[in-house]
Amino acid sequence: MLAFLKTIPNESPDAISAVIVIILYLLVGFFLLLTGGKWLVDGAVSIAKRLGISTLVIGLTIVAFGTSAPELALNIVAAVDGQTGLAFGNVVGSNIANVGLVIGISALVAPLLVSSRIIKLELPWLMVITGLFVLLTWLPPGVADAPGYGLLDGILLVLGAVAIAIHWYWIGRRESNDTLSSEAVKSEVDDRSGLIERSVPLSCLLLILGLCLLVGGGKLVEIGAIDAARAMGIGEVLIGLTIVAIATTLPEIATCVIAARNGQSDLAIGTVVGSNLFNLVLVMGFTSIVHPVAVPEIGGWWSLGAMLVFTLLLWPLALTKRSVGRFEGLLLLALYIAFIVGSIWIETDRPAGDAVETTTHGIRSDRQVVVDHAGGGWHDRSLHVGRR
């Protein structure tokens, strides 16, 4: 941020106004995230309580899809603009942040109890899908004869999202017809959350409003963060892996922290697992259908490897005492910080001439940030998007 402020002359009121706008974006965005997260958790738990569906299923489906909406919206826009490095970094970086940042912070707020179903079914599902996601980059036809996700890959990923959604739908339907399960869920919610019992329509309205606030708040934070980063000349892939990934993960952070504080561990973990799955199959699926996404030459394999490590690490952490405690939360946060440092090192270690250009195996997206000292501002100039 100091480097960003140094680019702004003291006599430039326009640039100072732009900084104030960015700060307002961030402040309002964080407020919307906190409010939206509380409403979403209240609505989701109330629906589970009324319909007899476990909070885990609600977290895996409705909440996970809702909190993945910022990633989906951003990636579609990025794909249309040809910013494939940003789109790739957002998906992979968000999945890493969901484990290292979201689970880490939530576990510090309150230890997360892990149900046997998560250990036996949902985490193995996530590990398999993550492994296949990485393997898919090497399968033909690829992107411009290089590893990546093309049209066929995108269609396969979207079909995988449909299959996962059907699987969770049948689980939810089975649970809603199970009287014993329904009573257990109601008792659990009553004992641990202390939420006011609401009607289903009111709970749905609360959930929808919460999702809207989360998406809006995440977008405001994202705009402010990206504007500041581009003014500092940070590369497209690094922006996606770090700033954008963290910004679009803020809905998950708000939701899971509030859920953890309310004793809803299944909702918190289910949101992370479901969000990661949706990011891989749905977000990247639609993104690669709109525009081929190649693995970036700079930082691409490093980030894919880190995503695999973080995902595989979840299982042994969950197996220890069937919970993710504060020590495990600190460990995940430390590893996430190490990933951020490594990503920055890779970015700064590249040739100086590549500072504002991202090339990914034949897919070229050149974006240049111009700091206009004479005019007292900055703007983002798109130079060229296309195949070499």
mmCIF file of C-alpha atoms in Angstrom:
data_model
loop_
_atom_site.group_PDB
_atom_site.id
_atom_site.type_symbol
_atom_site.label_atom_id
_atom_site.label_comp_id
_atom_site.label_asym_id
_atom_site.label_seq_id
_atom_site.Cartn_x
_atom_site.Cartn_y
_atom_site.Cartn_z
ATOM 1 C CA MET A 1 0.000 0.000 0.000
ATOM 2 C CA LEU A 2 2.958 2.342 0.660
ATOM 3 C CA ALA A 3 4.118 1.802 -2.915
ATOM 4 C CA PHE A 4 0.597 2.649 -4.059
ATOM 5 C CA LEU A 5 0.497 5.892 -2.062
ATOM 6 C CA LYS A 6 3.908 6.953 -3.415
ATOM 7 C CA THR A 7 2.446 6.981 -6.935
ATOM 8 C CA ILE A 8 0.046 9.750 -5.901
ATOM 9 C CA PRO A 9 1.390 13.306 -5.945
ATOM 10 C CA ASN A 10 0.428 15.542 -3.031
ATOM 11 C CA GLU A 11 -0.976 18.208 -5.340
ATOM 12 C CA SER A 12 -3.300 15.808 -7.129
ATOM 13 C CA PRO A 13 -6.879 16.110 -5.788
ATOM 14 C CA ASP A 14 -8.215 13.643 -8.366
ATOM 15 C CA ALA A 15 -5.851 10.906 -7.231
ATOM 16 C CA ILE A 16 -6.602 11.605 -3.569
ATOM 17 C CA SER A 17 -10.313 11.387 -4.341
ATOM 18 C CA ALA A 18 -9.701 8.053 -6.047
ATOM 19 C CA VAL A 19 -7.958 6.749 -2.915
ATOM 20 C CA ILE A 20 -10.888 7.896 -0.768
ATOM 21 C CA VAL A 21 -13.293 6.074 -3.092
ATOM 22 C CA ILE A 22 -11.224 2.876 -2.806
ATOM 23 C CA ILE A 23 -11.241 3.126 1.001
ATOM 24 C CA LEU A 24 -15.019 3.661 0.976
ATOM 25 C CA TYR A 25 -15.431 0.617 -1.263
ATOM 26 C CA LEU A 26 -13.490 -1.455 1.255
ATOM 27 C CA LEU A 27 -15.323 -0.157 4.341
ATOM 28 C CA VAL A 28 -18.829 -0.495 2.880
ATOM 29 C CA GLY A 29 -17.898 -3.868 1.409
ATOM 30 C CA PHE A 30 -16.768 -5.259 4.754
ATOM 31 C CA PHE A 31 -19.944 -3.997 6.442
ATOM 32 C CA LEU A 32 -22.123 -5.712 3.823
ATOM 33 C CA LEU A 33 -20.112 -8.917 4.198
ATOM 34 C CA LEU A 34 -20.589 -9.067 7.959
ATOM 35 C CA THR A 35 -24.310 -8.273 7.762
ATOM 36 C CA GLY A 36 -24.900 -10.627 4.848
ATOM 37 C CA GLY A 37 -22.996 -13.437 6.526
ATOM 38 C CA LYS A 38 -25.150 -13.214 9.649
ATOM 39 C CA TRP A 39 -28.401 -13.158 7.686
ATOM 40 C CA LEU A 40 -27.319 -16.046 5.475
ATOM 41 C CA VAL A 41 -26.362 -18.260 8.425
ATOM 42 C CA ASP A 42 -29.598 -17.438 10.268
ATOM 43 C CA GLY A 43 -31.698 -18.184 7.193
ATOM 44 C CA ALA A 44 -29.834 -21.380 6.281
ATOM 45 C CA VAL A 45 -30.046 -22.852 9.775
ATOM 46 C CA SER A 46 -33.730 -21.913 10.065
ATOM 47 C CA ILE A 47 -34.485 -23.690 6.777
ATOM 48 C CA ALA A 48 -32.612 -26.778 7.942
ATOM 49 C CA LYS A 49 -34.522 -26.674 11.209
ATOM 50 C CA ARG A 50 -37.935 -26.360 9.544
ATOM 51 C CA LEU A 51 -37.413 -28.906 6.743
ATOM 52 C CA GLY A 52 -35.415 -31.453 8.717
ATOM 53 C CA ILE A 53 -32.400 -31.173 6.394
ATOM 54 C CA SER A 54 -29.002 -31.230 8.058
ATOM 55 C CA THR A 55 -26.989 -28.024 8.163
ATOM 56 C CA LEU A 56 -24.199 -29.927 6.374
ATOM 57 C CA VAL A 57 -26.353 -30.413 3.261
ATOM 58 C CA ILE A 58 -27.481 -26.772 3.395
ATOM 59 C CA GLY A 59 -23.836 -25.711 3.618
ATOM 60 C CA LEU A 60 -22.752 -28.016 0.788
ATOM 61 C CA THR A 61 -25.448 -26.746 -1.574
ATOM 62 C CA ILE A 62 -27.292 -23.460 -1.052
ATOM 63 C CA VAL A 63 -24.706 -21.631 1.048
ATOM 64 C CA ALA A 64 -21.713 -22.979 -0.913
ATOM 65 C CA PHE A 65 -23.229 -22.028 -4.254
ATOM 66 C CA GLY A 66 -24.199 -18.598 -2.964
ATOM 67 C CA THR A 67 -20.756 -17.822 -1.576
ATOM 68 C CA SER A 68 -19.194 -19.018 -4.867
ATOM 69 C CA ALA A 69 -21.271 -16.495 -6.809
ATOM 70 C CA PRO A 70 -18.557 -13.771 -6.655
ATOM 71 C CA GLU A 71 -15.992 -16.155 -8.175
ATOM 72 C CA LEU A 72 -18.418 -17.156 -10.925
ATOM 73 C CA ALA A 73 -19.383 -13.576 -11.789
ATOM 74 C CA LEU A 74 -15.792 -12.341 -11.800
ATOM 75 C CA ASN A 75 -14.517 -15.248 -13.907
ATOM 76 C CA ILE A 76 -17.205 -14.884 -16.563
ATOM 77 C CA VAL A 77 -16.328 -11.193 -16.948
ATOM 78 C CA ALA A 78 -12.596 -11.995 -16.963
ATOM 79 C CA ALA A 79 -13.088 -14.727 -19.576
ATOM 80 C CA VAL A 80 -15.061 -12.405 -21.858
ATOM 81 C CA ASP A 81 -12.233 -9.848 -21.567
ATOM 82 C CA GLY A 82 -9.611 -12.543 -22.231
ATOM 83 C CA GLN A 83 -8.019 -12.179 -18.785
ATOM 84 C CA THR A 84 -7.379 -15.903 -18.427
ATOM 85 C CA GLY A 85 -4.559 -15.490 -15.923
ATOM 86 C CA LEU A 86 -6.861 -13.598 -13.578
ATOM 87 C CA ALA A 87 -9.604 -16.219 -14.016
ATOM 88 C CA PHE A 88 -7.225 -19.124 -13.363
ATOM 89 C CA GLY A 89 -5.711 -17.447 -10.328
ATOM 90 C CA ASN A 90 -9.131 -16.649 -8.899
ATOM 91 C CA VAL A 91 -10.352 -20.276 -8.973
ATOM 92 C CA VAL A 92 -7.157 -21.889 -7.685
ATOM 93 C CA GLY A 93 -6.393 -19.088 -5.243
ATOM 94 C CA SER A 94 -9.940 -19.152 -3.841
ATOM 95 C CA ASN A 95 -9.728 -22.879 -3.136
ATOM 96 C CA ILE A 96 -6.416 -22.417 -1.347
ATOM 97 C CA ALA A 97 -7.827 -19.476 0.627
ATOM 98 C CA ASN A 98 -10.938 -21.467 1.557
ATOM 99 C CA VAL A 99 -8.800 -24.069 3.314
ATOM 100 C CA GLY A 100 -5.920 -22.001 4.640
ATOM 101 C CA LEU A 101 -7.751 -18.789 5.444
ATOM 102 C CA VAL A 102 -11.420 -19.683 5.997
ATOM 103 C CA ILE A 103 -10.936 -22.943 7.910
ATOM 104 C CA GLY A 104 -7.914 -21.468 9.695
ATOM 105 C CA ILE A 105 -9.716 -18.357 10.954
ATOM 106 C CA SER A 106 -12.915 -20.266 11.763
ATOM 107 C CA ALA A 107 -10.976 -22.810 13.831
ATOM 108 C CA LEU A 108 -9.387 -19.980 15.798
ATOM 109 C CA VAL A 109 -12.832 -18.571 16.589
ATOM 110 C CA ALA A 110 -14.088 -21.984 17.765
ATOM 111 C CA PRO A 111 -12.832 -25.556 17.226
ATOM 112 C CA LEU A 112 -14.673 -27.156 14.300
ATOM 113 C CA LEU A 113 -16.129 -30.581 15.029
ATOM 114 C CA VAL A 114 -15.950 -32.842 11.961
ATOM 115 C CA SER A 115 -18.731 -35.388 11.461
ATOM 116 C CA SER A 116 -17.951 -38.911 10.282
ATOM 117 C CA ARG A 117 -19.895 -38.283 7.084
ATOM 118 C CA ILE A 118 -17.578 -35.418 6.123
ATOM 119 C CA ILE A 119 -14.522 -37.622 6.711
ATOM 120 C CA LYS A 120 -15.912 -40.674 4.889
ATOM 121 C CA LEU A 121 -17.769 -39.027 1.984
ATOM 122 C CA GLU A 122 -17.352 -35.302 1.383
ATOM 123 C CA LEU A 123 -13.583 -34.898 1.904
ATOM 124 C CA PRO A 124 -12.729 -37.918 -0.313
ATOM 125 C CA TRP A 125 -15.048 -36.442 -2.967
ATOM 126 C CA LEU A 126 -13.184 -33.140 -2.768
ATOM 127 C CA MET A 127 -9.766 -34.808 -2.988
ATOM 128 C CA VAL A 128 -10.758 -36.908 -6.016
ATOM 129 C CA ILE A 129 -12.286 -33.947 -7.881
ATOM 130 C CA THR A 130 -9.232 -31.790 -7.114
ATOM 131 C CA GLY A 131 -6.889 -34.490 -8.420
ATOM 132 C CA LEU A 132 -8.956 -34.916 -11.594
ATOM 133 C CA PHE A 133 -9.031 -31.141 -12.034
ATOM 134 C CA VAL A 134 -5.222 -31.035 -12.126
ATOM 135 C CA LEU A 135 -5.023 -34.142 -14.326
ATOM 136 C CA LEU A 136 -7.460 -32.593 -16.791
ATOM 137 C CA THR A 137 -4.895 -29.944 -17.736
ATOM 138 C CA TRP A 138 -2.740 -32.605 -19.426
ATOM 139 C CA LEU A 139 -5.494 -34.343 -21.370
ATOM 140 C CA PRO A 140 -5.885 -33.424 -25.066
ATOM 141 C CA PRO A 141 -6.768 -31.197 -26.772
ATOM 142 C CA GLY A 142 -5.572 -28.668 -24.160
ATOM 143 C CA VAL A 143 -5.120 -25.006 -25.061
ATOM 144 C CA ALA A 144 -2.886 -24.101 -28.002
ATOM 145 C CA ASP A 145 -1.050 -27.449 -27.601
ATOM 146 C CA ALA A 146 -0.289 -26.637 -23.962
ATOM 147 C CA PRO A 147 -1.815 -27.681 -20.603
ATOM 148 C CA GLY A 148 -5.093 -25.972 -19.829
ATOM 149 C CA TYR A 149 -8.879 -26.086 -19.967
ATOM 150 C CA GLY A 150 -10.626 -25.858 -23.334
ATOM 151 C CA LEU A 151 -14.236 -26.049 -24.462
ATOM 152 C CA LEU A 152 -14.505 -29.834 -24.038
ATOM 153 C CA ASP A 153 -12.956 -29.623 -20.563
ATOM 154 C CA GLY A 154 -15.449 -26.932 -19.615
ATOM 155 C CA ILE A 155 -18.395 -29.054 -20.727
ATOM 156 C CA LEU A 156 -17.094 -32.041 -18.740
ATOM 157 C CA LEU A 157 -16.647 -29.876 -15.640
ATOM 158 C CA VAL A 158 -20.177 -28.466 -15.872
ATOM 159 C CA LEU A 159 -21.586 -31.991 -16.286
ATOM 160 C CA GLY A 160 -19.642 -32.927 -13.160
ATOM 161 C CA ALA A 161 -21.297 -30.025 -11.333
ATOM 162 C CA VAL A 162 -24.720 -31.317 -12.387
ATOM 163 C CA ALA A 163 -23.862 -34.821 -11.127
ATOM 164 C CA ILE A 164 -22.697 -33.462 -7.762
ATOM 165 C CA ALA A 165 -25.839 -31.324 -7.421
ATOM 166 C CA ILE A 166 -28.070 -34.352 -8.115
ATOM 167 C CA HIS A 167 -26.133 -36.391 -5.553
ATOM 168 C CA TRP A 168 -26.631 -33.754 -2.866
ATOM 169 C CA TYR A 169 -30.288 -33.299 -3.831
ATOM 170 C CA TRP A 170 -31.028 -36.973 -3.179
ATOM 171 C CA ILE A 171 -29.160 -36.803 0.129
ATOM 172 C CA GLY A 172 -31.227 -33.791 1.176
ATOM 173 C CA ARG A 173 -34.456 -35.449 0.064
ATOM 174 C CA ARG A 174 -33.625 -38.605 2.009
ATOM 175 C CA GLU A 175 -32.852 -36.604 5.129
ATOM 176 C CA SER A 176 -36.022 -34.537 4.863
ATOM 177 C CA ASN A 177 -38.052 -37.774 4.869
ATOM 178 C CA ASP A 178 -36.190 -39.164 7.852
ATOM 179 C CA THR A 179 -38.117 -38.260 10.996
ATOM 180 C CA LEU A 180 -35.333 -39.197 13.383
ATOM 181 C CA SER A 181 -32.829 -37.165 11.443
ATOM 182 C CA SER A 182 -35.234 -34.233 11.438
ATOM 183 C CA GLU A 183 -35.664 -34.319 15.186
ATOM 184 C CA ALA A 184 -31.911 -34.609 15.709
ATOM 185 C CA VAL A 185 -31.261 -31.578 13.522
ATOM 186 C CA LYS A 186 -33.939 -29.533 15.280
ATOM 187 C CA SER A 187 -32.536 -30.434 18.681
ATOM 188 C CA GLU A 188 -29.004 -29.612 17.580
ATOM 189 C CA VAL A 189 -29.987 -26.221 16.197
ATOM 190 C CA ASP A 190 -32.072 -25.353 19.265
ATOM 191 C CA ASP A 191 -29.307 -26.313 21.686
ATOM 192 C CA ARG A 192 -26.329 -24.804 19.898
ATOM 193 C CA SER A 193 -27.413 -21.766 17.921
ATOM 194 C CA GLY A 194 -30.173 -20.175 19.976
ATOM 195 C CA LEU A 195 -31.729 -18.784 16.795
ATOM 196 C CA ILE A 196 -35.298 -17.519 16.658
ATOM 197 C CA GLU A 197 -37.602 -19.983 14.928
ATOM 198 C CA ARG A 198 -38.853 -18.516 11.646
ATOM 199 C CA SER A 199 -41.202 -19.628 8.892
ATOM 200 C CA VAL A 200 -39.730 -21.157 5.734
ATOM 201 C CA PRO A 201 -40.660 -18.174 3.483
ATOM 202 C CA LEU A 202 -39.116 -15.697 5.934
ATOM 203 C CA SER A 203 -36.005 -17.878 6.289
ATOM 204 C CA CYS A 204 -35.662 -18.093 2.489
ATOM 205 C CA LEU A 205 -35.993 -14.311 2.221
ATOM 206 C CA LEU A 206 -33.325 -13.858 4.895
ATOM 207 C CA LEU A 207 -31.024 -16.294 3.089
ATOM 208 C CA ILE A 208 -31.502 -14.577 -0.291
ATOM 209 C CA LEU A 209 -30.931 -11.108 1.169
ATOM 210 C CA GLY A 210 -27.831 -12.413 2.934
ATOM 211 C CA LEU A 211 -26.469 -13.819 -0.321
ATOM 212 C CA CYS A 212 -27.123 -10.521 -2.107
ATOM 213 C CA LEU A 213 -25.275 -8.566 0.574
ATOM 214 C CA LEU A 214 -22.382 -11.046 0.457
ATOM 215 C CA VAL A 215 -22.057 -10.779 -3.312
ATOM 216 C CA GLY A 216 -22.354 -6.992 -3.243
ATOM 217 C CA GLY A 217 -19.913 -6.619 -0.370
ATOM 218 C CA GLY A 218 -17.419 -8.987 -1.957
ATOM 219 C CA LYS A 219 -17.631 -7.052 -5.232
ATOM 220 C CA LEU A 220 -16.960 -3.711 -3.534
ATOM 221 C CA VAL A 221 -13.934 -5.082 -1.677
ATOM 222 C CA GLU A 222 -12.732 -6.728 -4.873
ATOM 223 C CA ILE A 223 -12.971 -3.474 -6.878
ATOM 224 C CA GLY A 224 -11.033 -1.541 -4.271
ATOM 225 C CA ALA A 225 -8.337 -4.196 -3.956
ATOM 226 C CA ILE A 226 -7.857 -4.659 -7.713
ATOM 227 C CA ASP A 227 -7.655 -0.910 -8.378
ATOM 228 C CA ALA A 228 -4.972 -0.495 -5.729
ATOM 229 C CA ALA A 229 -3.030 -3.564 -6.917
ATOM 230 C CA ARG A 230 -3.028 -2.554 -10.574
ATOM 231 C CA ALA A 231 -1.880 0.940 -9.657
ATOM 232 C CA MET A 232 1.132 -0.734 -8.026
ATOM 233 C CA GLY A 233 1.850 -2.748 -11.190
ATOM 234 C CA ILE A 234 1.129 -6.192 -9.727
ATOM 235 C CA GLY A 235 0.820 -8.958 -12.358
ATOM 236 C CA GLU A 236 -2.518 -10.435 -13.423
ATOM 237 C CA VAL A 237 -1.940 -13.991 -12.151
ATOM 238 C CA LEU A 238 -0.682 -12.788 -8.756
ATOM 239 C CA ILE A 239 -3.712 -10.499 -8.444
ATOM 240 C CA GLY A 240 -5.947 -13.508 -9.098
ATOM 241 C CA LEU A 241 -4.103 -15.833 -6.709
ATOM 242 C CA THR A 242 -3.971 -13.381 -3.824
ATOM 243 C CA ILE A 243 -6.020 -10.183 -3.808
ATOM 244 C CA VAL A 244 -8.967 -11.301 -5.937
ATOM 245 C CA ALA A 245 -9.000 -14.792 -4.399
ATOM 246 C CA ILE A 246 -9.090 -13.361 -0.883
ATOM 247 C CA ALA A 247 -11.701 -10.755 -1.856
ATOM 248 C CA THR A 248 -14.027 -13.328 -3.430
ATOM 249 C CA THR A 249 -13.452 -15.606 -0.429
ATOM 250 C CA LEU A 250 -14.670 -12.966 2.019
ATOM 251 C CA PRO A 251 -18.277 -14.261 1.828
ATOM 252 C CA GLU A 252 -17.024 -17.693 2.912
ATOM 253 C CA ILE A 253 -14.982 -16.127 5.719
ATOM 254 C CA ALA A 254 -17.957 -14.128 7.004
ATOM 255 C CA THR A 255 -20.321 -17.102 6.747
ATOM 256 C CA CYS A 256 -18.002 -19.686 8.309
ATOM 257 C CA VAL A 257 -16.775 -17.487 11.155
ATOM 258 C CA ILE A 258 -20.354 -16.677 12.170
ATOM 259 C CA ALA A 259 -21.312 -20.345 11.805
ATOM 260 C CA ALA A 260 -18.355 -21.421 13.956
ATOM 261 C CA ARG A 261 -19.252 -18.869 16.617
ATOM 262 C CA ASN A 262 -22.818 -20.223 16.650
ATOM 263 C CA GLY A 263 -21.564 -23.792 17.036
ATOM 264 C CA GLN A 264 -22.554 -24.791 13.486
ATOM 265 C CA SER A 265 -19.376 -26.688 12.533
ATOM 266 C CA ASP A 266 -21.076 -28.732 9.805
ATOM 267 C CA LEU A 267 -22.329 -25.561 8.134
ATOM 268 C CA ALA A 268 -18.838 -24.022 8.202
ATOM 269 C CA ILE A 269 -17.006 -27.078 6.849
ATOM 270 C CA GLY A 270 -19.798 -27.902 4.407
ATOM 271 C CA THR A 271 -19.602 -24.381 2.998
ATOM 272 C CA VAL A 272 -15.861 -24.723 2.351
ATOM 273 C CA VAL A 273 -16.094 -28.206 0.806
ATOM 274 C CA GLY A 274 -19.077 -27.263 -1.340
ATOM 275 C CA SER A 275 -17.570 -23.943 -2.396
ATOM 276 C CA ASN A 276 -14.302 -25.605 -3.441
ATOM 277 C CA LEU A 277 -16.177 -28.191 -5.482
ATOM 278 C CA PHE A 278 -18.335 -25.524 -7.148
ATOM 279 C CA ASN A 279 -15.236 -23.455 -7.944
ATOM 280 C CA LEU A 280 -13.544 -26.381 -9.678
ATOM 281 C CA VAL A 281 -16.435 -27.801 -11.682
ATOM 282 C CA LEU A 282 -18.887 -24.921 -12.102
ATOM 283 C CA VAL A 283 -16.817 -21.730 -12.085
ATOM 284 C CA MET A 284 -13.890 -23.098 -14.116
ATOM 285 C CA GLY A 285 -16.322 -25.071 -16.268
ATOM 286 C CA PHE A 286 -18.274 -22.016 -17.434
ATOM 287 C CA THR A 287 -15.085 -19.943 -17.638
ATOM 288 C CA SER A 288 -13.354 -22.349 -20.030
ATOM 289 C CA ILE A 289 -16.520 -22.608 -22.133
ATOM 290 C CA VAL A 290 -16.480 -18.828 -22.592
ATOM 291 C CA HIS A 291 -12.708 -18.667 -23.223
ATOM 292 C CA PRO A 292 -9.905 -21.285 -23.124
ATOM 293 C CA VAL A 293 -7.898 -21.079 -19.904
ATOM 294 C CA ALA A 294 -4.273 -22.178 -20.125
ATOM 295 C CA VAL A 295 -2.111 -22.898 -17.092
ATOM 296 C CA PRO A 296 -0.014 -19.720 -16.647
ATOM 297 C CA GLU A 297 3.698 -20.136 -17.257
ATOM 298 C CA ILE A 298 4.449 -17.991 -14.219
ATOM 299 C CA GLY A 299 3.019 -19.365 -10.982
ATOM 300 C CA GLY A 300 0.546 -21.767 -12.584
ATOM 301 C CA TRP A 301 2.013 -25.102 -11.509
ATOM 302 C CA TRP A 302 3.101 -23.682 -8.164
ATOM 303 C CA SER A 303 -0.486 -22.724 -7.366
ATOM 304 C CA LEU A 304 -1.960 -26.025 -8.620
ATOM 305 C CA GLY A 305 0.511 -27.935 -6.443
ATOM 306 C CA ALA A 306 -0.349 -25.763 -3.453
ATOM 307 C CA MET A 307 -4.067 -26.385 -4.008
ATOM 308 C CA LEU A 308 -3.451 -30.152 -3.999
ATOM 309 C CA VAL A 309 -1.404 -29.933 -0.789
ATOM 310 C CA PHE A 310 -3.991 -27.827 1.058
ATOM 311 C CA THR A 311 -6.823 -30.114 -0.045
ATOM 312 C CA LEU A 312 -5.003 -33.316 0.931
ATOM 313 C CA LEU A 313 -4.017 -31.753 4.255
ATOM 314 C CA LEU A 314 -7.654 -31.338 5.266
ATOM 315 C CA TRP A 315 -8.217 -35.071 5.724
ATOM 316 C CA PRO A 316 -5.471 -35.868 8.279
ATOM 317 C CA LEU A 317 -6.265 -32.635 10.134
ATOM 318 C CA ALA A 318 -9.931 -33.638 10.365
ATOM 319 C CA LEU A 319 -9.024 -37.158 11.512
ATOM 320 C CA THR A 320 -7.102 -35.891 14.539
ATOM 321 C CA LYS A 321 -9.675 -35.930 17.340
ATOM 322 C CA ARG A 322 -12.412 -35.562 14.687
ATOM 323 C CA SER A 323 -12.009 -31.800 14.849
ATOM 324 C CA VAL A 324 -10.005 -28.886 13.497
ATOM 325 C CA GLY A 325 -8.792 -27.114 16.619
ATOM 326 C CA ARG A 326 -6.962 -23.855 17.206
ATOM 327 C CA PHE A 327 -3.527 -25.435 16.677
ATOM 328 C CA GLU A 328 -4.606 -26.803 13.294
ATOM 329 C CA GLY A 329 -6.125 -23.410 12.480
ATOM 330 C CA LEU A 330 -2.814 -21.678 13.210
ATOM 331 C CA LEU A 331 -1.003 -24.263 11.083
ATOM 332 C CA LEU A 332 -3.312 -23.642 8.121
ATOM 333 C CA LEU A 333 -2.909 -19.874 8.455
ATOM 334 C CA ALA A 334 0.889 -20.208 8.618
ATOM 335 C CA LEU A 335 0.907 -22.382 5.494
ATOM 336 C CA TYR A 336 -1.345 -19.909 3.711
ATOM 337 C CA ILE A 337 0.985 -17.032 4.559
ATOM 338 C CA ALA A 338 3.881 -19.147 3.234
ATOM 339 C CA PHE A 339 1.940 -19.673 -0.004
ATOM 340 C CA ILE A 340 1.348 -15.922 -0.377
ATOM 341 C CA VAL A 341 5.041 -15.194 0.232
ATOM 342 C CA GLY A 342 6.032 -17.851 -2.302
ATOM 343 C CA SER A 343 3.619 -16.450 -4.887
ATOM 344 C CA ILE A 344 5.001 -12.943 -4.425
ATOM 345 C CA TRP A 345 8.559 -14.264 -4.718
ATOM 346 C CA ILE A 346 7.735 -16.055 -7.983
ATOM 347 C CA GLU A 347 6.094 -12.891 -9.309
ATOM 348 C CA THR A 348 8.993 -10.600 -8.401
ATOM 349 C CA ASP A 349 11.605 -13.109 -9.625
ATOM 350 C CA ARG A 350 10.374 -12.976 -13.227
ATOM 351 C CA PRO A 351 12.000 -10.708 -15.852
ATOM 352 C CA ALA A 352 11.304 -7.042 -15.293
ATOM 353 C CA GLY A 353 9.823 -6.636 -18.763
ATOM 354 C CA ASP A 354 6.928 -8.911 -17.838
ATOM 355 C CA ALA A 355 5.710 -6.701 -15.002
ATOM 356 C CA VAL A 356 2.355 -5.935 -16.510
ATOM 357 C CA GLU A 357 2.011 -8.660 -19.112
ATOM 358 C CA THR A 358 0.643 -12.138 -18.595
ATOM 359 C CA THR A 359 1.231 -14.795 -21.228
ATOM 360 C CA THR A 360 -0.219 -18.269 -20.853
ATOM 361 C CA HIS A 361 0.924 -20.730 -23.508
ATOM 362 C CA GLY A 362 -0.342 -18.920 -26.593
ATOM 363 C CA ILE A 363 -3.207 -17.098 -24.884
ATOM 364 C CA ARG A 364 -2.036 -13.552 -24.494
ATOM 365 C CA SER A 365 -3.685 -10.957 -22.312
ATOM 366 C CA ASP A 366 -1.794 -7.676 -22.132
ATOM 367 C CA ARG A 367 -3.043 -5.124 -19.644
ATOM 368 C CA GLN A 368 -1.103 -2.054 -18.718
ATOM 369 C CA VAL A 369 -1.629 0.125 -15.689
ATOM 370 C CA VAL A 370 -0.735 3.734 -16.375
ATOM 371 C CA VAL A 371 -0.100 6.042 -13.445
ATOM 372 C CA ASP A 372 -0.762 9.492 -14.815
ATOM 373 C CA HIS A 373 1.188 11.871 -12.589
ATOM 374 C CA ALA A 374 0.414 14.865 -14.755
ATOM 375 C CA GLY A 375 -3.311 14.255 -14.672
ATOM 376 C CA GLY A 376 -3.272 13.125 -11.076
ATOM 377 C CA GLY A 377 -4.772 9.702 -11.575
ATOM 378 C CA TRP A 378 -4.414 6.297 -13.120
ATOM 379 C CA HIS A 379 -6.239 4.130 -15.564
ATOM 380 C CA ASP A 380 -6.165 0.567 -16.863
ATOM 381 C CA ARG A 381 -5.378 0.280 -20.562
ATOM 382 C CA SER A 382 -6.221 -2.914 -22.433
ATOM 383 C CA LEU A 383 -3.622 -3.370 -25.170
ATOM 384 C CA HIS A 384 -4.381 -6.654 -26.845
ATOM 385 C CA VAL A 385 -6.279 -9.831 -26.185
ATOM 386 C CA GLY A 386 -6.018 -12.800 -28.495
ATOM 387 C CA ARG A 387 -4.035 -15.767 -29.702
ATOM 388 C CA ARG A 388 -0.460 -15.411 -30.773
#
